[in-house]
């Protein structure tokens, strides 16, 4: 091997080693979390801690399902799904108006962006008071509405960028062909934005799925999401680690699988978000 | 300045064999142009010389030193990029000075050198500006300045004028040529434009599909092409190629065209062709060697009567398309030689200047 | 074709009809809370007092004198000031590492993204697990390095709670920085890097003079986004320490939550919430101006 090639190979080897080490370090907490959910009580509460479960124990999961705790994952799903759909729909059409007609000019656009900067705690408090008054606490609609409102600025901002990348000529030719503007929106513009839609949708869904503070304040028993449910297992002295862990697995696994499939879109969404934002 | 020796160079991009066994010798101080269509490997070759790509096989020697294992910064070369590659967050002065600073040139030296280089390139007044404030031509001068301010032993140009408009390109061509005369350094210049190649080069290296088709002075390649490809590549409008067969006529050889016309070759042109009588050949004749027939027989001129199909006047000349032995050919006539199409015109072809090509190997026979 | 007929109401006002639903929903979140907060903050509602009479600026005077509030802001600032630069540098290093080709690169990146998609509350719970002084592996690992058994009370010991929170934060969000910066690094003009290589610039010079300026816009956006997020930090702190021990790790969001939903000091909380909004808006506008000027 020439000295140059040898240098290259060493560098590659070092980089590979660093990459492996980094990945292991970052994955370890997730591994530990997942692993706990499969351990027996004895294994969990042993010291020094055991590094892998003795057997693949599903007891904790059975308890969660039996007690109906797992239903909270279903709540999360309903709430996240509905709010995402709503936010995508309203956001998409609004973004189109902003992109093509500059409706409301800079002021509207800036106002919409500024909504994203509002700290959740400052929002959730008056919303809570309002919901108490409107009897919307612990209802699906209440939570969905708030998630939608909170996700809208992001959706509008992202989709506006993607729509602006679609050549006007396509829409204009469709209009000349006799389509109404509404039809053009759905038949011409929407398909062209598929990639952007996917990326934005994932983000919006993940945000709603993972939210804690809104759910904490606005749900009680009916609509409790899995994030709130997990905190029910925190005790003063000791936590129900098994349940925390199992619930976390139930709450994170769907997202892992989804982002696994939508890898490209997710990564693209993150990076383009910064470039366009 | 240094000379350049390349032997047996090969470069693969995955499955694509971009450079196939190139051997090249460039004497010190010469302005060499690597020319060819896109994909011929000229840019790859240049980048390999620069060290931006690794050669898979073969050696590259600059000034007698084998540089294959050296990174670009250690090869003592300078390069001008097609898209200028200027550093957008530095002003013109810092852009030009960048290379000097990287090599820890003392500060006292940097300023006068940069200013002198800038003056030479007529951008002395732009030293405070930033790249985004400059026009294409100015950007290119800064890029050249950055290369020239360091006394490198080899200068590489990667299609530097391709992004400029036609007028600017004409202007810059002369400037770069003048620069070479002033500095006298070894320069290698890549382009796909044959006019740039012809006007600027001391030597042209014509590349095709990763190998050298022919290398030599511009006039060498123009007047004595080695293959049909070279003949067709240089010259605008391009050379005409007509199928013909070689026949004996009087005491010399002639070309019989498919329409029966014969064009006699001057005797001295027949030396290499004697063993090819009655075989098919390809006749190559440039438009500028086909003109309107004048009275009187002149040696080496063959007459042909053609019917004009298309006229393209350019002002001082008119390009006339006509049928020559079954093929469409272009003749370069004086502006007023012919005025309408569908007119018969008597043409004379300078048979001293034609090339005869072997149809199977595409090599020029004579 | 519709030519010849006048445009319908829908067509003429198409653009407005499109934005109305979204604006309507946003008003719910954007305008209503502000108005309501302002109103309530001038009232005197507490856990015991339900009268809605206006009491003037009393809550605001209380704000300025509330040591716990300003401490909460300080805590938030400390966490942000430590975590943000660390995330940035670490993310940049990781991006540089994964920039060039590497076998299995896609798999590495896919795995490294996972912490970002976890709910912050789960992330906090996970680290609470890891830091547990009885059964957590962190102490075990430290024990290996130290050569003796170590029992560190990460979530209770005042000197350890901040590191614990910051570690959990960095673990979750560095991959976000990493992805952003990876994209930015990938967009740097290759020919500039090549020109620098030929000019003789070494790695450091190329990085600081050419790469950093080129990715500065993306870095700014990333810092802005993460900075905002850190200001609003709630979930991880809640999971690890609930703001404890005492009020040592109370961030401004935690403080507000406790005041509003544990102590039920409704009107005072409204004033606090307004303060938070104002502070944040001022900060964002200031930063945006700086970024604009820098261009």
PDB file of C-alpha atoms in Angstrom, chain B residues 79-347:
ATOM      1  CA  UNK B  79      -5.553  26.561 -10.254  1.00  0.00           C
ATOM      2  CA  UNK B  80      -8.294  28.702 -11.725  1.00  0.00           C
ATOM      3  CA  UNK B  81     -11.746  27.135 -11.457  1.00  0.00           C
ATOM      4  CA  UNK B  82     -14.662  27.324 -13.863  1.00  0.00           C
ATOM      5  CA  UNK B  83     -16.984  28.771 -11.240  1.00  0.00           C
ATOM      6  CA  UNK B  84     -14.221  30.975  -9.794  1.00  0.00           C
ATOM      7  CA  UNK B  85     -14.449  29.298  -6.354  1.00  0.00           C
ATOM      8  CA  UNK B  86     -13.801  32.579  -4.603  1.00  0.00           C
ATOM      9  CA  UNK B  87     -14.292  32.783  -0.859  1.00  0.00           C
ATOM     10  CA  UNK B  88     -17.526  34.736  -0.456  1.00  0.00           C
ATOM     11  CA  UNK B  89     -16.853  35.943   3.065  1.00  0.00           C
ATOM     12  CA  UNK B  90     -13.544  37.606   2.235  1.00  0.00           C
ATOM     13  CA  UNK B  91     -12.915  40.673   0.163  1.00  0.00           C
ATOM     14  CA  UNK B  92     -10.882  40.630  -3.018  1.00  0.00           C
ATOM     15  CA  UNK B  93      -7.633  41.441  -1.253  1.00  0.00           C
ATOM     16  CA  UNK B  94      -8.060  38.609   1.235  1.00  0.00           C
ATOM     17  CA  UNK B  95      -9.085  36.221  -1.503  1.00  0.00           C
ATOM     18  CA  UNK B  96      -5.923  36.869  -3.423  1.00  0.00           C
ATOM     19  CA  UNK B  97      -3.795  36.901  -0.293  1.00  0.00           C
ATOM     20  CA  UNK B  98      -5.261  33.650   1.043  1.00  0.00           C
ATOM     21  CA  UNK B  99      -2.688  31.384  -0.517  1.00  0.00           C
ATOM     22  CA  UNK B 100       0.184  33.574   0.598  1.00  0.00           C
ATOM     23  CA  UNK B 101      -1.134  33.696   4.149  1.00  0.00           C
ATOM     24  CA  UNK B 102      -1.600  29.935   4.258  1.00  0.00           C
ATOM     25  CA  UNK B 103       2.050  29.493   3.501  1.00  0.00           C
ATOM     26  CA  UNK B 104       3.070  31.989   6.164  1.00  0.00           C
ATOM     27  CA  UNK B 105       4.462  34.522   3.782  1.00  0.00           C
ATOM     28  CA  UNK B 106       5.675  37.491   5.841  1.00  0.00           C
ATOM     29  CA  UNK B 107       3.080  40.252   6.075  1.00  0.00           C
ATOM     30  CA  UNK B 108       5.409  42.830   4.601  1.00  0.00           C
ATOM     31  CA  UNK B 109       5.580  40.835   1.415  1.00  0.00           C
ATOM     32  CA  UNK B 110       1.910  40.066   1.059  1.00  0.00           C
ATOM     33  CA  UNK B 111       0.560  43.552   0.521  1.00  0.00           C
ATOM     34  CA  UNK B 112       2.862  44.663  -2.301  1.00  0.00           C
ATOM     35  CA  UNK B 113       2.529  41.353  -4.095  1.00  0.00           C
ATOM     36  CA  UNK B 114      -1.246  41.395  -3.953  1.00  0.00           C
ATOM     37  CA  UNK B 115      -1.410  44.969  -5.127  1.00  0.00           C
ATOM     38  CA  UNK B 116       0.981  44.333  -7.987  1.00  0.00           C
ATOM     39  CA  UNK B 117      -0.990  41.323  -9.149  1.00  0.00           C
ATOM     40  CA  UNK B 118      -4.234  43.244  -8.908  1.00  0.00           C
ATOM     41  CA  UNK B 119      -2.785  46.075 -10.987  1.00  0.00           C
ATOM     42  CA  UNK B 120      -1.608  43.638 -13.589  1.00  0.00           C
ATOM     43  CA  UNK B 121      -5.121  42.309 -13.921  1.00  0.00           C
ATOM     44  CA  UNK B 122      -6.779  45.735 -13.837  1.00  0.00           C
ATOM     45  CA  UNK B 123      -8.643  45.040 -10.597  1.00  0.00           C
ATOM     46  CA  UNK B 124      -6.527  47.200  -8.309  1.00  0.00           C
ATOM     47  CA  UNK B 125      -9.531  49.379  -7.553  1.00  0.00           C
ATOM     48  CA  UNK B 126     -11.651  46.422  -6.396  1.00  0.00           C
ATOM     49  CA  UNK B 127      -9.531  45.175  -3.537  1.00  0.00           C
ATOM     50  CA  UNK B 128     -12.071  46.199  -0.900  1.00  0.00           C
ATOM     51  CA  UNK B 129     -15.071  44.711  -2.598  1.00  0.00           C
ATOM     52  CA  UNK B 130     -16.675  41.373  -1.897  1.00  0.00           C
ATOM     53  CA  UNK B 131     -17.290  38.702  -4.537  1.00  0.00           C
ATOM     54  CA  UNK B 132     -21.035  39.264  -4.561  1.00  0.00           C
ATOM     55  CA  UNK B 133     -20.449  42.834  -5.677  1.00  0.00           C
ATOM     56  CA  UNK B 134     -18.446  41.912  -8.739  1.00  0.00           C
ATOM     57  CA  UNK B 135     -19.346  41.046 -12.318  1.00  0.00           C
ATOM     58  CA  UNK B 136     -18.434  37.769 -14.023  1.00  0.00           C
ATOM     59  CA  UNK B 137     -15.389  39.182 -15.749  1.00  0.00           C
ATOM     60  CA  UNK B 138     -14.127  40.802 -12.575  1.00  0.00           C
ATOM     61  CA  UNK B 139     -14.670  37.599 -10.624  1.00  0.00           C
ATOM     62  CA  UNK B 140     -12.632  35.703 -13.143  1.00  0.00           C
ATOM     63  CA  UNK B 141      -9.796  38.193 -12.864  1.00  0.00           C
ATOM     64  CA  UNK B 142      -9.783  37.814  -9.099  1.00  0.00           C
ATOM     65  CA  UNK B 143      -9.652  34.049  -9.511  1.00  0.00           C
ATOM     66  CA  UNK B 144      -6.730  34.416 -11.867  1.00  0.00           C
ATOM     67  CA  UNK B 145      -5.115  36.873  -9.497  1.00  0.00           C
ATOM     68  CA  UNK B 146      -5.369  34.412  -6.651  1.00  0.00           C
ATOM     69  CA  UNK B 147      -3.564  31.826  -8.757  1.00  0.00           C
ATOM     70  CA  UNK B 148      -0.967  34.146 -10.182  1.00  0.00           C
ATOM     71  CA  UNK B 149       0.096  35.948  -7.011  1.00  0.00           C
ATOM     72  CA  UNK B 150       1.835  32.812  -5.803  1.00  0.00           C
ATOM     73  CA  UNK B 151       4.824  31.871  -7.921  1.00  0.00           C
ATOM     74  CA  UNK B 152       3.715  28.340  -8.536  1.00  0.00           C
ATOM     75  CA  UNK B 153       5.627  26.142 -10.950  1.00  0.00           C
ATOM     76  CA  UNK B 154       2.500  24.986 -12.771  1.00  0.00           C
ATOM     77  CA  UNK B 155      -0.755  26.774 -13.501  1.00  0.00           C
ATOM     78  CA  UNK B 156      -3.961  24.911 -14.206  1.00  0.00           C
ATOM     79  CA  UNK B 157      -7.064  26.418 -15.780  1.00  0.00           C
ATOM     80  CA  UNK B 158     -10.311  24.446 -15.693  1.00  0.00           C
ATOM     81  CA  UNK B 159     -12.592  25.935 -18.370  1.00  0.00           C
ATOM     82  CA  UNK B 160     -12.299  29.378 -16.784  1.00  0.00           C
ATOM     83  CA  UNK B 161     -14.167  31.239 -19.511  1.00  0.00           C
ATOM     84  CA  UNK B 162     -17.154  28.910 -19.886  1.00  0.00           C
ATOM     85  CA  UNK B 163     -19.342  30.983 -17.578  1.00  0.00           C
ATOM     86  CA  UNK B 164     -18.708  34.268 -19.354  1.00  0.00           C
ATOM     87  CA  UNK B 165     -20.658  35.736 -22.215  1.00  0.00           C
ATOM     88  CA  UNK B 166     -19.192  35.644 -25.710  1.00  0.00           C
ATOM     89  CA  UNK B 167     -17.781  39.139 -25.812  1.00  0.00           C
ATOM     90  CA  UNK B 168     -16.133  38.857 -22.432  1.00  0.00           C
ATOM     91  CA  UNK B 169     -14.715  35.523 -23.421  1.00  0.00           C
ATOM     92  CA  UNK B 170     -13.009  37.035 -26.454  1.00  0.00           C
ATOM     93  CA  UNK B 171     -11.502  39.734 -24.286  1.00  0.00           C
ATOM     94  CA  UNK B 172     -10.307  37.374 -21.571  1.00  0.00           C
ATOM     95  CA  UNK B 173      -8.756  34.988 -24.077  1.00  0.00           C
ATOM     96  CA  UNK B 174      -6.334  37.672 -25.120  1.00  0.00           C
ATOM     97  CA  UNK B 175      -5.664  38.643 -21.515  1.00  0.00           C
ATOM     98  CA  UNK B 176      -4.774  35.143 -20.469  1.00  0.00           C
ATOM     99  CA  UNK B 177      -2.522  34.726 -23.468  1.00  0.00           C
ATOM    100  CA  UNK B 178      -0.809  38.003 -22.628  1.00  0.00           C
ATOM    101  CA  UNK B 179      -0.445  36.863 -19.053  1.00  0.00           C
ATOM    102  CA  UNK B 180       1.364  33.785 -20.218  1.00  0.00           C
ATOM    103  CA  UNK B 181       3.740  35.864 -22.309  1.00  0.00           C
ATOM    104  CA  UNK B 182       4.490  38.093 -19.356  1.00  0.00           C
ATOM    105  CA  UNK B 183       4.933  35.395 -16.750  1.00  0.00           C
ATOM    106  CA  UNK B 184       6.369  32.665 -18.943  1.00  0.00           C
ATOM    107  CA  UNK B 185       5.105  29.911 -16.601  1.00  0.00           C
ATOM    108  CA  UNK B 186       3.986  26.458 -17.561  1.00  0.00           C
ATOM    109  CA  UNK B 187       0.236  26.581 -18.034  1.00  0.00           C
ATOM    110  CA  UNK B 188      -2.277  23.843 -18.726  1.00  0.00           C
ATOM    111  CA  UNK B 189      -5.654  25.010 -19.920  1.00  0.00           C
ATOM    112  CA  UNK B 190      -8.765  22.875 -20.278  1.00  0.00           C
ATOM    113  CA  UNK B 191     -11.605  23.838 -22.600  1.00  0.00           C
ATOM    114  CA  UNK B 192     -14.207  22.331 -24.880  1.00  0.00           C
ATOM    115  CA  UNK B 193     -14.077  25.314 -27.193  1.00  0.00           C
ATOM    116  CA  UNK B 194     -11.867  24.714 -30.209  1.00  0.00           C
ATOM    117  CA  UNK B 195     -11.495  28.419 -30.896  1.00  0.00           C
ATOM    118  CA  UNK B 196      -9.984  28.950 -27.454  1.00  0.00           C
ATOM    119  CA  UNK B 197      -7.709  26.017 -28.123  1.00  0.00           C
ATOM    120  CA  UNK B 198      -6.568  27.287 -31.489  1.00  0.00           C
ATOM    121  CA  UNK B 199      -5.983  30.886 -30.474  1.00  0.00           C
ATOM    122  CA  UNK B 200      -4.309  30.360 -27.139  1.00  0.00           C
ATOM    123  CA  UNK B 201      -2.257  27.201 -27.311  1.00  0.00           C
ATOM    124  CA  UNK B 202       1.400  26.637 -27.929  1.00  0.00           C
ATOM    125  CA  UNK B 203       0.384  23.000 -28.100  1.00  0.00           C
ATOM    126  CA  UNK B 204      -3.004  21.385 -28.335  1.00  0.00           C
ATOM    127  CA  UNK B 205      -3.783  18.013 -26.835  1.00  0.00           C
ATOM    128  CA  UNK B 206      -7.049  16.716 -28.249  1.00  0.00           C
ATOM    129  CA  UNK B 207      -8.661  14.128 -26.006  1.00  0.00           C
ATOM    130  CA  UNK B 208     -11.345  11.657 -26.867  1.00  0.00           C
ATOM    131  CA  UNK B 209     -12.861   9.020 -24.600  1.00  0.00           C
ATOM    132  CA  UNK B 210     -10.000   9.159 -22.163  1.00  0.00           C
ATOM    133  CA  UNK B 211      -7.104   8.940 -24.620  1.00  0.00           C
ATOM    134  CA  UNK B 212      -5.083  11.428 -26.603  1.00  0.00           C
ATOM    135  CA  UNK B 213      -6.301  11.564 -30.162  1.00  0.00           C
ATOM    136  CA  UNK B 214      -3.525  13.860 -31.320  1.00  0.00           C
ATOM    137  CA  UNK B 215      -1.114  16.370 -29.807  1.00  0.00           C
ATOM    138  CA  UNK B 216       0.789  19.122 -31.563  1.00  0.00           C
ATOM    139  CA  UNK B 217       0.795  22.789 -32.468  1.00  0.00           C
ATOM    140  CA  UNK B 218      -2.531  24.283 -33.482  1.00  0.00           C
ATOM    141  CA  UNK B 219      -1.559  24.469 -37.110  1.00  0.00           C
ATOM    142  CA  UNK B 220      -0.252  20.914 -36.986  1.00  0.00           C
ATOM    143  CA  UNK B 221      -3.606  19.629 -35.925  1.00  0.00           C
ATOM    144  CA  UNK B 222      -5.470  21.893 -38.256  1.00  0.00           C
ATOM    145  CA  UNK B 223      -3.519  21.261 -41.422  1.00  0.00           C
ATOM    146  CA  UNK B 224      -2.250  17.766 -40.761  1.00  0.00           C
ATOM    147  CA  UNK B 225      -4.904  15.991 -38.703  1.00  0.00           C
ATOM    148  CA  UNK B 226      -4.096  12.420 -37.867  1.00  0.00           C
ATOM    149  CA  UNK B 227      -7.644  11.168 -37.803  1.00  0.00           C
ATOM    150  CA  UNK B 228     -11.054  12.103 -39.070  1.00  0.00           C
ATOM    151  CA  UNK B 229     -12.044  13.060 -35.530  1.00  0.00           C
ATOM    152  CA  UNK B 230      -9.316  15.685 -35.297  1.00  0.00           C
ATOM    153  CA  UNK B 231     -10.154  16.986 -38.736  1.00  0.00           C
ATOM    154  CA  UNK B 232     -13.796  17.321 -37.822  1.00  0.00           C
ATOM    155  CA  UNK B 233     -13.184  18.828 -34.402  1.00  0.00           C
ATOM    156  CA  UNK B 234     -11.098  21.804 -35.422  1.00  0.00           C
ATOM    157  CA  UNK B 235     -12.296  24.480 -37.787  1.00  0.00           C
ATOM    158  CA  UNK B 236     -15.568  26.295 -38.003  1.00  0.00           C
ATOM    159  CA  UNK B 237     -17.639  25.616 -39.978  1.00  0.00           C
ATOM    160  CA  UNK B 238     -16.598  21.990 -39.825  1.00  0.00           C
ATOM    161  CA  UNK B 239     -14.875  20.075 -42.547  1.00  0.00           C
ATOM    162  CA  UNK B 240     -17.000  18.388 -45.180  1.00  0.00           C
ATOM    163  CA  UNK B 241     -16.721  14.616 -45.518  1.00  0.00           C
ATOM    164  CA  UNK B 242     -17.694  12.945 -48.763  1.00  0.00           C
ATOM    165  CA  UNK B 243     -17.544   9.288 -49.683  1.00  0.00           C
ATOM    166  CA  UNK B 244     -15.582   8.611 -52.802  1.00  0.00           C
ATOM    167  CA  UNK B 245     -13.406   6.018 -54.404  1.00  0.00           C
ATOM    168  CA  UNK B 246      -9.862   6.362 -55.566  1.00  0.00           C
ATOM    169  CA  UNK B 247      -9.372   5.921 -59.278  1.00  0.00           C
ATOM    170  CA  UNK B 248      -6.502   6.313 -61.627  1.00  0.00           C
ATOM    171  CA  UNK B 249      -6.705   9.241 -64.002  1.00  0.00           C
ATOM    172  CA  UNK B 250      -4.128  10.416 -66.509  1.00  0.00           C
ATOM    173  CA  UNK B 251      -0.829  10.293 -64.682  1.00  0.00           C
ATOM    174  CA  UNK B 252      -2.261  10.826 -61.267  1.00  0.00           C
ATOM    175  CA  UNK B 253      -5.058   9.692 -58.996  1.00  0.00           C
ATOM    176  CA  UNK B 254      -8.509  11.170 -58.727  1.00  0.00           C
ATOM    177  CA  UNK B 255     -11.522  10.833 -56.508  1.00  0.00           C
ATOM    178  CA  UNK B 256     -14.679   9.624 -58.086  1.00  0.00           C
ATOM    179  CA  UNK B 257     -17.793  10.782 -56.300  1.00  0.00           C
ATOM    180  CA  UNK B 258     -21.081   8.953 -56.222  1.00  0.00           C
ATOM    181  CA  UNK B 259     -22.544  11.218 -58.823  1.00  0.00           C
ATOM    182  CA  UNK B 260     -19.789  10.336 -61.220  1.00  0.00           C
ATOM    183  CA  UNK B 261     -17.801  13.543 -60.969  1.00  0.00           C
ATOM    184  CA  UNK B 262     -14.091  13.165 -60.605  1.00  0.00           C
ATOM    185  CA  UNK B 263     -11.707  15.426 -58.788  1.00  0.00           C
ATOM    186  CA  UNK B 264      -8.078  15.078 -59.705  1.00  0.00           C
ATOM    187  CA  UNK B 265      -5.427  15.064 -57.026  1.00  0.00           C
ATOM    188  CA  UNK B 266      -2.115  16.849 -57.481  1.00  0.00           C
ATOM    189  CA  UNK B 267       0.613  14.322 -57.991  1.00  0.00           C
ATOM    190  CA  UNK B 268       2.521  15.051 -54.855  1.00  0.00           C
ATOM    191  CA  UNK B 269      -0.551  14.182 -52.802  1.00  0.00           C
ATOM    192  CA  UNK B 270      -0.741  10.670 -54.190  1.00  0.00           C
ATOM    193  CA  UNK B 271       2.393   9.298 -52.613  1.00  0.00           C
ATOM    194  CA  UNK B 272       0.700   7.313 -49.836  1.00  0.00           C
ATOM    195  CA  UNK B 273      -2.298   6.357 -51.851  1.00  0.00           C
ATOM    196  CA  UNK B 274      -0.840   4.370 -54.703  1.00  0.00           C
ATOM    197  CA  UNK B 275      -1.747   1.016 -53.207  1.00  0.00           C
ATOM    198  CA  UNK B 276      -5.353   2.017 -52.675  1.00  0.00           C
ATOM    199  CA  UNK B 277      -6.559   2.434 -56.190  1.00  0.00           C
ATOM    200  CA  UNK B 278     -10.181   1.406 -56.712  1.00  0.00           C
ATOM    201  CA  UNK B 279     -10.809   1.376 -52.991  1.00  0.00           C
ATOM    202  CA  UNK B 280     -13.348   3.517 -51.157  1.00  0.00           C
ATOM    203  CA  UNK B 281     -12.024   6.490 -49.253  1.00  0.00           C
ATOM    204  CA  UNK B 282     -13.463   9.533 -47.558  1.00  0.00           C
ATOM    205  CA  UNK B 283     -12.636  12.943 -48.902  1.00  0.00           C
ATOM    206  CA  UNK B 284     -12.295  15.683 -46.333  1.00  0.00           C
ATOM    207  CA  UNK B 285     -12.400  19.281 -47.527  1.00  0.00           C
ATOM    208  CA  UNK B 286     -12.865  22.452 -45.510  1.00  0.00           C
ATOM    209  CA  UNK B 287     -15.465  25.010 -46.596  1.00  0.00           C
ATOM    210  CA  UNK B 288     -12.792  27.669 -46.957  1.00  0.00           C
ATOM    211  CA  UNK B 289     -11.111  25.527 -49.584  1.00  0.00           C
ATOM    212  CA  UNK B 290     -14.196  25.475 -51.788  1.00  0.00           C
ATOM    213  CA  UNK B 291     -14.728  28.713 -53.637  1.00  0.00           C
ATOM    214  CA  UNK B 292     -16.274  30.104 -56.744  1.00  0.00           C
ATOM    215  CA  UNK B 293     -14.440  29.038 -59.839  1.00  0.00           C
ATOM    216  CA  UNK B 294     -12.526  31.736 -61.620  1.00  0.00           C
ATOM    217  CA  UNK B 295     -11.386  31.709 -65.193  1.00  0.00           C
ATOM    218  CA  UNK B 296      -8.294  29.747 -66.009  1.00  0.00           C
ATOM    219  CA  UNK B 297      -6.866  26.463 -64.835  1.00  0.00           C
ATOM    220  CA  UNK B 298      -4.796  26.629 -61.740  1.00  0.00           C
ATOM    221  CA  UNK B 299      -2.815  23.616 -60.592  1.00  0.00           C
ATOM    222  CA  UNK B 300      -4.509  21.657 -57.853  1.00  0.00           C
ATOM    223  CA  UNK B 301      -7.953  23.121 -58.320  1.00  0.00           C
ATOM    224  CA  UNK B 302     -10.706  20.780 -59.325  1.00  0.00           C
ATOM    225  CA  UNK B 303     -13.917  22.033 -60.771  1.00  0.00           C
ATOM    226  CA  UNK B 304     -17.346  21.017 -59.682  1.00  0.00           C
ATOM    227  CA  UNK B 305     -20.770  22.239 -60.560  1.00  0.00           C
ATOM    228  CA  UNK B 306     -23.166  22.263 -57.698  1.00  0.00           C
ATOM    229  CA  UNK B 307     -26.694  23.404 -57.038  1.00  0.00           C
ATOM    230  CA  UNK B 308     -27.102  25.742 -54.073  1.00  0.00           C
ATOM    231  CA  UNK B 309     -29.639  24.581 -51.510  1.00  0.00           C
ATOM    232  CA  UNK B 310     -29.152  27.051 -48.688  1.00  0.00           C
ATOM    233  CA  UNK B 311     -27.397  30.351 -48.187  1.00  0.00           C
ATOM    234  CA  UNK B 312     -26.197  31.718 -44.850  1.00  0.00           C
ATOM    235  CA  UNK B 313     -24.667  35.139 -45.215  1.00  0.00           C
ATOM    236  CA  UNK B 314     -22.444  36.413 -42.405  1.00  0.00           C
ATOM    237  CA  UNK B 315     -21.549  39.779 -43.842  1.00  0.00           C
ATOM    238  CA  UNK B 316     -18.207  39.414 -45.528  1.00  0.00           C
ATOM    239  CA  UNK B 317     -18.771  35.803 -46.463  1.00  0.00           C
ATOM    240  CA  UNK B 318     -21.642  33.588 -47.381  1.00  0.00           C
ATOM    241  CA  UNK B 319     -21.847  29.917 -46.509  1.00  0.00           C
ATOM    242  CA  UNK B 320     -23.495  27.986 -49.282  1.00  0.00           C
ATOM    243  CA  UNK B 321     -24.852  24.505 -48.762  1.00  0.00           C
ATOM    244  CA  UNK B 322     -24.825  22.356 -51.843  1.00  0.00           C
ATOM    245  CA  UNK B 323     -24.820  18.747 -52.853  1.00  0.00           C
ATOM    246  CA  UNK B 324     -21.339  17.356 -53.352  1.00  0.00           C
ATOM    247  CA  UNK B 325     -21.268  13.764 -54.509  1.00  0.00           C
ATOM    248  CA  UNK B 326     -24.413  12.801 -52.677  1.00  0.00           C
ATOM    249  CA  UNK B 327     -23.583  14.570 -49.416  1.00  0.00           C
ATOM    250  CA  UNK B 328     -24.526  17.977 -48.209  1.00  0.00           C
ATOM    251  CA  UNK B 329     -21.436  20.162 -48.108  1.00  0.00           C
ATOM    252  CA  UNK B 330     -20.719  23.740 -47.191  1.00  0.00           C
ATOM    253  CA  UNK B 331     -18.633  26.115 -49.255  1.00  0.00           C
ATOM    254  CA  UNK B 332     -17.322  29.437 -48.060  1.00  0.00           C
ATOM    255  CA  UNK B 333     -17.980  31.980 -50.770  1.00  0.00           C
ATOM    256  CA  UNK B 334     -17.503  35.707 -51.006  1.00  0.00           C
ATOM    257  CA  UNK B 335     -20.553  37.704 -50.077  1.00  0.00           C
ATOM    258  CA  UNK B 336     -21.625  38.479 -53.579  1.00  0.00           C
ATOM    259  CA  UNK B 337     -20.637  35.282 -55.347  1.00  0.00           C
ATOM    260  CA  UNK B 338     -24.142  33.968 -55.356  1.00  0.00           C
ATOM    261  CA  UNK B 339     -27.434  35.526 -54.568  1.00  0.00           C
ATOM    262  CA  UNK B 340     -30.193  32.963 -54.870  1.00  0.00           C
ATOM    263  CA  UNK B 341     -30.676  29.329 -54.081  1.00  0.00           C
ATOM    264  CA  UNK B 342     -31.476  26.697 -56.647  1.00  0.00           C
ATOM    265  CA  UNK B 343     -28.811  28.214 -58.742  1.00  0.00           C
ATOM    266  CA  UNK B 344     -26.109  26.244 -60.411  1.00  0.00           C
ATOM    267  CA  UNK B 345     -22.700  27.506 -59.604  1.00  0.00           C
ATOM    268  CA  UNK B 346     -19.301  26.467 -60.688  1.00  0.00           C
ATOM    269  CA  UNK B 347     -17.003  25.799 -57.758  1.00  0.00           C
TER     270      UNK B 347
END
